[in-house]
Coordinates of C-alpha atoms and ligand atoms in Angstrom, one line a residue:
M1 CA 16.6 12.3 25.8
L2 CA 17.8 15.8 25.3
R3 CA 20.1 14.9 22.5
Y4 CA 17.4 12.9 20.9
G5 CA 15.0 15.9 21.0
L6 CA 17.5 18.1 19.3
I7 CA 18.2 15.8 16.4
F8 CA 14.5 15.2 16.1
G9 CA 13.6 18.8 15.9
G10 CA 16.4 19.7 13.5
T11 CA 16.1 17.0 10.8
V12 CA 12.6 15.9 10.2
L13 CA 10.9 17.3 7.2
A14 CA 8.8 20.2 8.2
V15 CA 5.4 19.2 6.9
A16 CA 3.0 20.4 9.6
C17 CA 0.4 17.7 9.0
M18 CA 2.7 14.7 8.9
S19 CA 3.7 12.5 11.8
P20 CA 7.4 12.7 11.5
M21 CA 9.4 9.6 12.5
P22 CA 12.0 10.2 15.2
A23 CA 15.5 10.3 13.8
A24 CA 17.9 7.6 14.6
E25 CA 20.6 8.5 17.1
T26 CA 24.1 7.6 16.2
A27 CA 24.6 4.5 14.0
S28 CA 25.6 1.7 16.3
P29 CA 28.8 -0.2 15.6
R30 CA 28.5 -3.3 13.5
S31 CA 27.7 -6.5 15.3
T32 CA 30.7 -8.0 17.0
A33 CA 30.0 -10.4 19.8
L34 CA 26.9 -11.9 18.2
G35 CA 28.2 -11.7 14.6
Q36 CA 26.2 -10.0 11.9
A37 CA 22.9 -11.8 12.2
S38 CA 21.2 -12.7 9.0
N39 CA 18.3 -14.6 10.5
M40 CA 16.1 -12.9 13.0
S41 CA 14.4 -16.0 14.3
K42 CA 17.8 -17.5 15.1
L43 CA 19.0 -14.3 16.7
Y44 CA 15.9 -14.2 18.8
N45 CA 16.0 -17.8 19.8
E46 CA 19.6 -17.7 20.8
T47 CA 19.6 -14.4 22.5
C48 CA 16.2 -13.4 23.8
A49 CA 14.1 -16.6 24.1
K50 CA 15.7 -17.7 27.4
C51 CA 13.9 -14.8 29.1
H52 CA 11.1 -13.9 26.8
G53 CA 10.1 -17.5 25.8
A54 CA 10.4 -19.2 22.4
N55 CA 7.1 -17.6 21.3
G56 CA 7.2 -14.3 23.3
Q57 CA 5.1 -15.7 26.0
G58 CA 7.5 -14.5 28.7
G59 CA 8.1 -16.0 32.1
G60 CA 11.9 -16.2 32.3
A61 CA 13.7 -13.6 34.5
G62 CA 10.5 -12.0 35.5
T63 CA 9.4 -11.1 31.9
K64 CA 5.7 -10.4 31.1
T65 CA 4.2 -11.9 27.9
L66 CA 4.7 -9.8 24.8
L67 CA 1.6 -11.4 23.3
T68 CA -1.0 -8.8 24.0
R69 CA -3.2 -6.6 21.8
A70 CA -1.9 -3.5 23.6
G71 CA 1.7 -4.6 23.1
F72 CA 1.0 -5.2 19.4
D73 CA 0.1 -1.5 18.9
Q74 CA 2.4 0.4 16.6
K75 CA 3.0 3.0 19.2
N76 CA 5.3 0.5 20.8
D77 CA 7.6 0.3 17.8
R78 CA 10.1 2.9 19.1
P79 CA 9.9 1.8 22.8
Y80 CA 10.5 -1.8 21.8
F81 CA 13.5 -0.8 19.7
D82 CA 14.8 1.4 22.6
A83 CA 14.3 -1.4 25.1
I84 CA 16.5 -3.7 22.9
K85 CA 19.1 -0.9 22.3
N86 CA 19.3 0.4 25.8
G87 CA 18.3 -2.6 27.9
V88 CA 16.0 -2.6 30.9
K89 CA 18.8 -2.3 33.4
D90 CA 16.8 -2.3 36.6
M91 CA 15.1 -5.5 35.5
G92 CA 18.1 -7.4 34.3
M93 CA 17.9 -7.0 30.5
E94 CA 21.2 -5.9 29.1
A95 CA 21.6 -3.3 26.4
Y96 CA 22.2 -4.7 22.9
G97 CA 23.1 -1.3 21.2
E98 CA 26.8 -2.1 21.3
T99 CA 26.6 -5.6 19.9
L100 CA 23.8 -5.5 17.3
T101 CA 23.3 -3.2 14.4
E102 CA 20.3 -0.9 14.2
A103 CA 18.9 -3.0 11.4
E104 CA 19.3 -6.1 13.5
M105 CA 17.6 -4.5 16.5
W106 CA 14.7 -3.4 14.3
G107 CA 14.6 -6.9 12.8
L108 CA 14.0 -8.3 16.3
V109 CA 11.1 -5.9 16.7
V110 CA 9.7 -7.3 13.5
H111 CA 10.2 -10.8 14.8
I112 CA 8.3 -9.9 18.0
R113 CA 5.5 -8.4 15.8
E114 CA 5.3 -11.6 13.8
M115 CA 4.9 -13.7 17.0
Q116 CA 2.3 -11.3 18.4
A117 CA 0.3 -11.3 15.1
G118 CA 0.3 -15.1 15.0
F119 CA -0.9 -15.3 18.6
L120 CA -3.6 -12.7 18.2
R121 CA -4.9 -14.3 15.0
A122 CA -5.1 -17.7 16.6
E123 CA -6.8 -16.2 19.6
S124 CA -9.5 -14.0 17.9
G125 CA -9.7 -15.2 14.3
G126 CA -11.3 -12.8 11.8
P127 CA -14.5 -10.7 11.9
K128 CA -17.4 -12.6 13.6
E129 CA -20.6 -13.3 11.8
T130 CA -24.0 -14.4 13.2
N131 CA -26.7 -15.6 10.8
G132 CA -24.8 -13.9 8.0
V133 CA -24.5 -10.6 9.8
Y134 CA -21.2 -9.1 10.8
A135 CA -21.5 -6.7 13.7
S136 CA -18.6 -4.3 13.6
Q137 CA -17.7 -1.3 15.6
R138 CA -19.8 1.2 13.6
A139 CA -21.9 -0.8 11.2
S140 CA -23.5 -4.2 10.7
Y141 CA -23.1 -5.7 7.3
R142 CA -23.5 -8.8 5.1
I143 CA -21.1 -10.0 2.6
E144 CA -22.6 -11.0 -0.8
T145 CA -21.1 -12.5 -3.9
V146 CA -21.6 -10.1 -6.8
V147 CA -19.6 -11.9 -9.6
D148 CA -19.0 -15.5 -9.0
T149 CA -16.1 -17.7 -10.2
D150 CA -18.2 -19.1 -13.0
Q151 CA -18.1 -15.8 -14.9
G152 CA -14.7 -16.3 -16.2
L153 CA -12.8 -13.4 -14.6
R154 CA -9.1 -14.0 -14.6
T155 CA -7.2 -12.2 -11.8
P156 CA -9.6 -9.3 -11.6
W157 CA -7.5 -6.2 -10.8
A158 CA -9.7 -3.2 -10.8
I159 CA -13.4 -2.2 -10.9
D160 CA -15.2 1.0 -11.9
W161 CA -18.7 1.9 -13.1
L162 CA -20.2 3.8 -15.9
P163 CA -23.1 6.2 -15.0
N164 CA -25.6 3.6 -16.5
G165 CA -24.5 1.1 -13.8
L166 CA -22.4 -1.1 -16.1
M167 CA -19.4 -2.3 -14.3
L168 CA -16.0 -2.4 -16.0
V169 CA -13.6 -5.0 -14.6
T170 CA -9.9 -5.5 -15.7
N171 CA -8.6 -9.0 -15.9
R172 CA -4.8 -9.0 -15.5
S173 CA -4.5 -11.4 -18.4
G174 CA -5.5 -8.5 -20.7
K175 CA -9.3 -8.5 -21.0
L176 CA -11.5 -5.6 -20.0
S177 CA -14.9 -7.1 -19.1
T178 CA -18.3 -5.5 -18.8
V179 CA -20.5 -6.8 -16.0
R180 CA -24.2 -6.3 -15.4
N181 CA -26.2 -7.8 -12.5
G182 CA -23.4 -10.1 -11.6
K183 CA -23.0 -11.5 -15.1
A184 CA -19.9 -10.9 -17.3
V185 CA -21.9 -9.7 -20.3
G186 CA -19.3 -8.4 -22.7
D187 CA -15.8 -7.1 -23.5
V188 CA -14.2 -3.9 -24.6
T189 CA -12.1 -4.7 -27.7
G190 CA -9.4 -2.7 -29.2
I191 CA -7.7 -1.7 -25.9
P192 CA -3.9 -1.4 -26.1
E193 CA -1.8 -4.5 -25.9
S194 CA -0.7 -5.3 -22.4
R195 CA 1.5 -8.2 -21.2
E196 CA 1.0 -10.3 -18.1
I197 CA 4.6 -10.4 -16.7
G198 CA 4.5 -11.7 -13.1
Q199 CA 2.5 -9.2 -11.2
G200 CA 1.9 -7.0 -14.2
G201 CA -0.6 -7.0 -17.0
L202 CA -3.9 -5.2 -17.6
M203 CA -4.3 -3.5 -14.2
E204 CA -6.3 -0.3 -13.6
V205 CA -9.5 1.1 -15.1
A206 CA -10.8 4.5 -13.9
V207 CA -13.9 6.2 -15.3
H208 CA -13.6 10.0 -15.4
P209 CA -15.9 11.6 -12.8
D210 CA -17.4 13.7 -15.6
Y211 CA -17.8 10.7 -17.9
R212 CA -21.3 11.8 -18.9
K213 CA -19.8 15.0 -20.4
N214 CA -16.5 13.8 -21.8
G215 CA -16.6 10.0 -22.2
W216 CA -13.1 9.4 -21.0
V217 CA -12.0 6.1 -19.4
Y218 CA -8.4 5.7 -18.2
L219 CA -6.4 2.4 -18.2
G220 CA -3.1 1.5 -16.5
F221 CA -1.3 -1.6 -17.7
T222 CA 2.1 -3.2 -18.4
E223 CA 3.2 -2.1 -21.9
P224 CA 5.5 -4.7 -23.5
S225 CA 8.7 -3.4 -24.9
K226 CA 8.9 -3.1 -28.7
M227 CA 12.4 -4.6 -28.6
N228 CA 11.7 -7.4 -26.1
P229 CA 8.0 -8.4 -25.5
R230 CA 9.0 -10.1 -22.2
S231 CA 10.0 -6.8 -20.7
G232 CA 7.6 -4.1 -19.7
M233 CA 6.7 -0.9 -18.0
T234 CA 3.6 0.7 -16.6
K235 CA 1.7 2.9 -19.1
I236 CA -1.4 5.1 -18.7
V237 CA -3.8 5.9 -21.5
R238 CA -7.3 7.2 -21.9
G239 CA -9.9 6.4 -24.5
K240 CA -13.6 6.3 -25.2
L241 CA -16.1 3.5 -25.5
K242 CA -18.4 2.9 -28.5
F243 CA -21.0 0.5 -27.3
S244 CA -23.2 -1.9 -29.2
G245 CA -25.2 -3.7 -26.6
D246 CA -22.9 -4.6 -23.7
N247 CA -19.8 -4.9 -25.9
A248 CA -17.7 -1.9 -26.7
V249 CA -14.9 -0.8 -28.9
W250 CA -12.1 1.4 -27.5
T251 CA -11.5 4.5 -29.6
D252 CA -9.9 7.9 -29.5
E253 CA -6.9 6.6 -27.5
Q254 CA -4.4 9.1 -26.1
T255 CA -1.2 8.4 -24.2
I256 CA -1.2 10.0 -20.8
F257 CA 2.1 8.7 -19.4
E258 CA 4.7 6.3 -20.8
C259 CA 8.2 5.4 -19.7
A260 CA 11.4 5.8 -21.7
P261 CA 12.4 2.6 -23.6
N262 CA 15.6 2.2 -21.6
T263 CA 13.6 1.9 -18.4
F264 CA 11.7 -1.2 -19.5
T265 CA 12.6 -4.3 -17.5
G266 CA 11.9 -8.0 -17.5
S267 CA 11.2 -7.9 -13.7
G268 CA 7.8 -9.3 -12.9
V269 CA 7.3 -7.3 -9.7
H270 CA 6.0 -3.9 -8.5
F271 CA 4.0 -2.2 -11.2
G272 CA 1.9 0.1 -8.9
T273 CA -0.7 1.6 -11.2
R274 CA -3.9 2.9 -9.5
I275 CA -5.3 6.1 -11.0
V276 CA -7.3 8.7 -9.1
F277 CA -8.8 12.1 -10.0
D278 CA -8.4 15.1 -7.8
Q279 CA -11.4 16.8 -9.4
K280 CA -9.2 19.8 -10.1
G281 CA -8.1 18.7 -13.5
H282 CA -5.3 16.3 -12.5
I283 CA -4.8 12.5 -12.2
F284 CA -2.4 10.8 -9.8
F285 CA -1.0 7.3 -10.3
G286 CA 1.9 5.2 -9.0
I287 CA 4.6 3.0 -10.4
G288 CA 6.4 0.6 -8.2
D289 CA 10.2 0.1 -8.0
R290 CA 10.0 -2.8 -10.5
G291 CA 12.3 -4.8 -8.3
D292 CA 15.1 -2.3 -8.5
Q293 CA 15.0 -0.6 -5.1
A294 CA 18.0 1.6 -5.7
K295 CA 16.0 3.5 -8.3
A296 CA 13.1 4.5 -6.0
P297 CA 14.9 7.6 -4.7
D298 CA 16.3 8.5 -8.2
L299 CA 14.2 11.3 -9.7
T300 CA 15.6 10.5 -13.2
R301 CA 14.1 7.0 -13.2
P302 CA 10.4 6.2 -13.3
N303 CA 10.6 3.4 -10.6
G304 CA 9.0 3.9 -7.1
K305 CA 7.1 7.1 -7.7
I306 CA 3.7 8.7 -7.5
Y307 CA 2.9 10.9 -10.4
R308 CA 0.6 13.9 -11.1
V309 CA -0.3 15.0 -14.6
N310 CA -3.1 17.0 -16.1
E311 CA -6.0 14.9 -17.2
D312 CA -4.7 15.1 -20.8
G313 CA -1.2 14.0 -19.8
S314 CA 0.4 17.4 -19.9
I315 CA 2.6 18.5 -17.1
P316 CA 1.2 20.8 -14.4
K317 CA 3.4 23.9 -13.9
D318 CA 3.1 23.6 -10.2
N319 CA 4.5 20.1 -10.0
P320 CA 7.4 19.8 -7.5
F321 CA 10.2 18.9 -9.9
V322 CA 9.8 21.1 -12.9
S323 CA 12.5 23.8 -12.4
D324 CA 15.1 24.4 -15.1
A325 CA 17.7 22.9 -12.8
D326 CA 15.6 19.7 -12.5
K327 CA 15.2 19.6 -16.3
A328 CA 18.9 19.9 -16.7
K329 CA 19.4 16.9 -14.4
G330 CA 16.9 14.8 -16.4
V331 CA 14.4 14.7 -13.6
I332 CA 11.0 13.3 -14.7
P333 CA 8.7 16.3 -14.4
Q334 CA 5.5 14.3 -13.7
I335 CA 6.9 13.0 -10.4
W336 CA 4.8 14.1 -7.3
S337 CA 6.6 12.0 -4.6
Y338 CA 9.3 9.3 -4.4
G339 CA 10.9 6.6 -2.4
H340 CA 7.8 4.3 -2.8
R341 CA 8.2 0.5 -3.1
N342 CA 4.9 -0.6 -4.7
P343 CA 1.9 1.7 -4.3
Q344 CA -1.0 -0.5 -5.2
G345 CA -3.7 1.5 -3.4
L346 CA -4.5 5.2 -4.0
T347 CA -7.4 7.4 -2.9
F348 CA -8.5 10.9 -2.0
D349 CA -10.2 11.2 1.3
L350 CA -13.2 13.5 1.8
Q351 CA -10.9 16.4 2.8
G352 CA -8.8 16.1 -0.4
G353 CA -5.9 14.3 1.3
L354 CA -4.1 11.8 -1.0
W355 CA -3.4 8.4 0.6
D356 CA -1.5 5.4 -0.7
T357 CA -1.0 1.9 0.5
E358 CA 2.2 0.2 -0.4
H359 CA 3.2 -3.3 -0.6
A360 CA 6.5 -3.5 1.4
P361 CA 8.8 -6.4 2.0
R362 CA 8.3 -8.8 5.0
G363 CA 6.8 -6.5 7.6
G364 CA 5.9 -2.9 7.0
D365 CA 3.3 -2.3 4.4
E366 CA 2.5 1.4 4.6
L367 CA -0.4 3.8 4.6
N368 CA 1.0 7.1 3.6
L369 CA -0.4 10.6 3.3
V370 CA 1.1 11.5 0.0
V371 CA 2.3 15.1 -0.1
K372 CA 4.0 17.1 -2.9
G373 CA 7.7 16.5 -3.3
A374 CA 8.1 14.2 -0.3
N375 CA 10.4 11.2 0.0
Y376 CA 8.8 8.1 1.5
G377 CA 12.1 6.5 2.3
W378 CA 12.4 3.2 0.3
P379 CA 14.8 1.5 0.4
N380 CA 16.8 3.4 3.0
V381 CA 14.1 3.8 5.7
G382 CA 11.4 1.3 6.3
H383 CA 9.8 -1.2 8.6
G384 CA 10.4 -4.4 6.8
I385 CA 13.0 -7.1 6.8
N386 CA 13.9 -9.4 3.8
Y387 CA 11.7 -12.4 3.1
N388 CA 14.7 -14.6 4.0
D389 CA 14.5 -13.2 7.6
S390 CA 17.5 -10.9 7.3
P391 CA 17.4 -7.2 8.3
I392 CA 17.3 -4.3 5.8
A393 CA 16.9 -1.0 7.5
T394 CA 15.0 0.7 10.3
P395 CA 12.0 3.0 10.2
F396 CA 14.0 5.7 11.9
P397 CA 15.7 8.1 9.4
K398 CA 19.3 9.1 9.8
P399 CA 19.8 12.8 10.7
N400 CA 20.5 13.6 7.0
E401 CA 17.4 11.8 5.7
N402 CA 14.2 13.8 5.1
V403 CA 11.7 11.1 5.0
N404 CA 7.9 11.1 5.6
G405 CA 6.8 8.2 7.7
P406 CA 3.5 6.3 7.3
A407 CA 0.4 7.0 9.4
F408 CA 0.1 3.2 9.8
R409 CA 2.3 0.3 9.0
W410 CA 1.0 -3.3 8.7
L411 CA 3.5 -5.4 10.5
P412 CA 3.5 -8.2 9.5
S413 CA 2.7 -7.3 5.9
I414 CA -0.7 -7.8 4.4
G415 CA 0.4 -7.4 0.8
A416 CA -1.4 -4.1 0.6
C417 CA -3.5 -3.7 -2.6
G418 CA -6.6 -1.7 -3.2
L419 CA -7.7 1.4 -1.2
D420 CA -10.8 3.6 -1.3
T421 CA -12.7 6.1 0.8
V422 CA -16.2 5.4 2.1
K423 CA -18.7 7.8 0.6
G424 CA -22.4 7.8 -0.1
S425 CA -25.2 7.0 2.4
A426 CA -25.0 3.2 2.7
F427 CA -22.6 3.2 5.6
P428 CA -23.0 6.5 7.5
G429 CA -21.0 5.1 10.4
W430 CA -18.0 4.6 8.1
K431 CA -18.3 7.8 6.2
G432 CA -14.9 9.2 5.2
D433 CA -13.0 6.1 6.5
L434 CA -10.5 4.4 4.4
V435 CA -10.9 0.8 3.3
A436 CA -7.7 -1.0 2.5
G437 CA -7.1 -4.5 1.1
G438 CA -4.4 -7.1 1.5
L439 CA -3.4 -9.9 -0.9
S440 CA -1.5 -12.3 1.4
G441 CA -3.4 -10.9 4.4
Q442 CA -6.7 -11.8 2.7
N443 CA -8.2 -8.9 4.5
V444 CA -10.0 -5.6 4.2
D445 CA -9.3 -3.1 7.0
R446 CA -11.4 -0.1 7.8
I447 CA -9.2 2.7 8.9
R448 CA -10.0 6.1 10.4
V449 CA -7.5 8.9 10.2
K450 CA -7.7 12.2 11.9
D451 CA -5.2 15.0 11.4
S452 CA -3.2 12.5 9.4
Q453 CA -2.9 10.0 12.3
L454 CA -4.6 6.6 12.5
V455 CA -7.2 6.7 15.2
E456 CA -9.1 3.5 14.6
R457 CA -8.6 0.3 12.6
E458 CA -10.7 -2.8 12.4
E459 CA -10.7 -5.8 10.0
I460 CA -14.0 -6.1 8.2
V461 CA -13.1 -8.9 5.8
Y462 CA -10.8 -11.8 6.4
G463 CA -9.9 -15.1 4.8
M464 CA -12.1 -15.1 1.7
G465 CA -9.3 -14.8 -0.9
R466 CA -6.5 -12.5 -1.9
V467 CA -7.8 -9.0 -1.9
R468 CA -6.8 -7.1 -5.1
E469 CA -9.2 -4.2 -5.2
V470 CA -11.4 -2.4 -2.7
T471 CA -13.7 0.2 -4.1
V472 CA -16.9 1.9 -3.0
G473 CA -19.6 1.6 -5.6
P474 CA -22.1 4.3 -6.7
D475 CA -24.5 2.5 -4.3
G476 CA -22.2 3.1 -1.4
F477 CA -21.5 -0.6 -1.0
V478 CA -17.9 -1.7 -0.5
Y479 CA -16.9 -3.9 -3.5
V480 CA -13.9 -6.2 -3.2
A481 CA -12.2 -8.0 -6.1
L482 CA -10.7 -11.3 -4.9
N483 CA -8.0 -13.4 -6.6
Q484 CA -7.9 -17.1 -5.9
P485 CA -10.9 -17.5 -6.1
D486 CA -11.4 -14.9 -8.9
K487 CA -14.6 -13.3 -7.9
I488 CA -16.2 -10.0 -6.7
I489 CA -17.9 -9.7 -3.4
R490 CA -19.5 -6.7 -1.7
L491 CA -20.3 -5.5 1.8
V492 CA -23.9 -4.3 2.1
P493 CA -25.5 -2.8 5.2
A494 CA -27.5 -5.3 7.3
K495 CA -30.9 -4.1 8.4
Ligands
HEC1 C1 18.1 -11.8 31.0 C2 16.7 -11.8 30.5 C3 16.4 -11.0 29.3 C4 17.0 -11.2 28.0 C5 18.1 -12.1 27.6 C6 16.3 -10.3 27.2 N1 15.3 -9.6 27.8 FE1 14.1 -8.3 27.1 N2 13.3 -7.9 28.9 C7 13.7 -8.5 30.0 C8 13.0 -8.0 31.1 C9 13.0 -8.5 32.6 C10 12.2 -6.9 30.6 C11 11.2 -6.0 31.4 C12 10.0 -6.8 31.8 C13 9.1 -7.0 30.6 O1 8.8 -6.1 29.9 O2 8.7 -8.2 30.4 C14 12.4 -6.9 29.2 C15 11.8 -6.0 28.3 C16 11.9 -6.2 27.0 C17 11.1 -5.4 26.0 C18 10.1 -4.4 26.4 C19 8.7 -5.0 26.5 C20 7.6 -4.1 26.8 O3 6.5 -4.6 27.0 O4 7.8 -2.9 26.9 C21 11.5 -5.8 24.8 C22 10.9 -5.3 23.5 C23 12.5 -6.8 24.9 N3 12.7 -7.0 26.3 C24 13.1 -7.5 23.9 C25 14.2 -8.3 24.0 C26 14.9 -8.9 22.9 C27 14.6 -8.7 21.5 C28 15.9 -9.6 23.5 C29 17.0 -10.3 22.8 C30 17.9 -9.5 22.0 C31 15.8 -9.5 24.9 N4 14.7 -8.7 25.2 C32 16.6 -10.2 25.8 C33 14.6 -9.6 30.2 C34 15.4 -10.0 29.1

């Protein structure tokens, strides 16, 4: 314990408000007796199931069930890992620290999390509704359809509103729709060419908070390469809208951020892209690792970063990587933080804290407090395993790794996408809480954080479709863009 404490104190990035992750102790020797396991289910079944049960239900050798809500809590991540590493000697469980790698031992924790989640979902289902009213911890609400599937939305990705109430909705296929009273009433023509490559396409729309004064609307999208239109990279522009009726033409376009031509890739994954305003003259947005995880920590490559620029795209002098030395190394000066996998949710909380949600591999989507200059670990530190059930890393940084850990990790993954902060008067009980969506999880979670720690979490939407966007409207209602089916729903307070 003492040794652990010393390493812990000496190596974790000193950001007072963060919850640092404990550092790993020494690297354990590679697997010997059990071989280097590439399949966590197999490893569990062959090694652990005889005592803990095939599904974690316990019973053998005096084990308790692992399938409890209390056991599922993330606070057990480290104790579970330590139990596997050090054994539970007085109760007959041997230590696996000599025979398994750290990544394998963490992979077993992920396997336990998957068993627990499956059990808890089967036991309690999703949020419960009576006569159309969902009674949650701090608010009762109804779920209404706002824009139905018959309105022709195609993979709606983002929603924002103009001050006159007109809703702007991006379709990933490239169309920017205008929506009024639940009807898709028009288009914005003349927007830049985007390309739907896998998960990419026309993605973000963000109306400037002072739109009435300056008329700016920001877009984030996959720009096709001029050399090879099947390859692309995330680009951010702004422009103005000239309306005739509910249709508009895009004018006065300015490039806010674009990537160097040699960074474009044909990969169809991890474009990031949300845009948020700090109301102090800057915008923040993210770009995912584009399937090239090794580039996420590389400050000379655009992949896997969150960016901060002035609203006109110029580079703030107080960005973290703008020194002459950085410039000489070819560091991208717009970078705010790095080591991200695929930030698809971004929001400022009511205290001005910047949060992102990231789509991680199998197990370990993250909710991070994003701070200046920090490294979020991908791909060297993280909670996930590969989709093929083989281990990658652990969430515990090595002594030489300065990594900020998440306030919360979804384990198993939800396919995190869409994040906002509850404001306005419609849901006083949720004021200041974060609302976070999940694609594969088909969920919206309400999350309360205090002093950068998660203190409360409940699922408020489940099983209605893949959640792409979660955003609080000018009316304070919580709007959710679903894919499959392609529609928009909202949570409204129930009387
Ligand atoms: C010989 C029986 C046995 C085997 C094999 C075994 N365990 Fe255990 N394990 C126990 C007992 C007994 C306990 C303590 C009682 C309990 O927590 O159920 C325990 C505790 C644990 C805990 C802590 C649970 C808690 O609630 O704090 C974890 C995690 C765990 N084992 C994981 C594993 C994994 C993973 C494997 C396979 C690599 C494994 N165990 C193999 C018997 C075993």
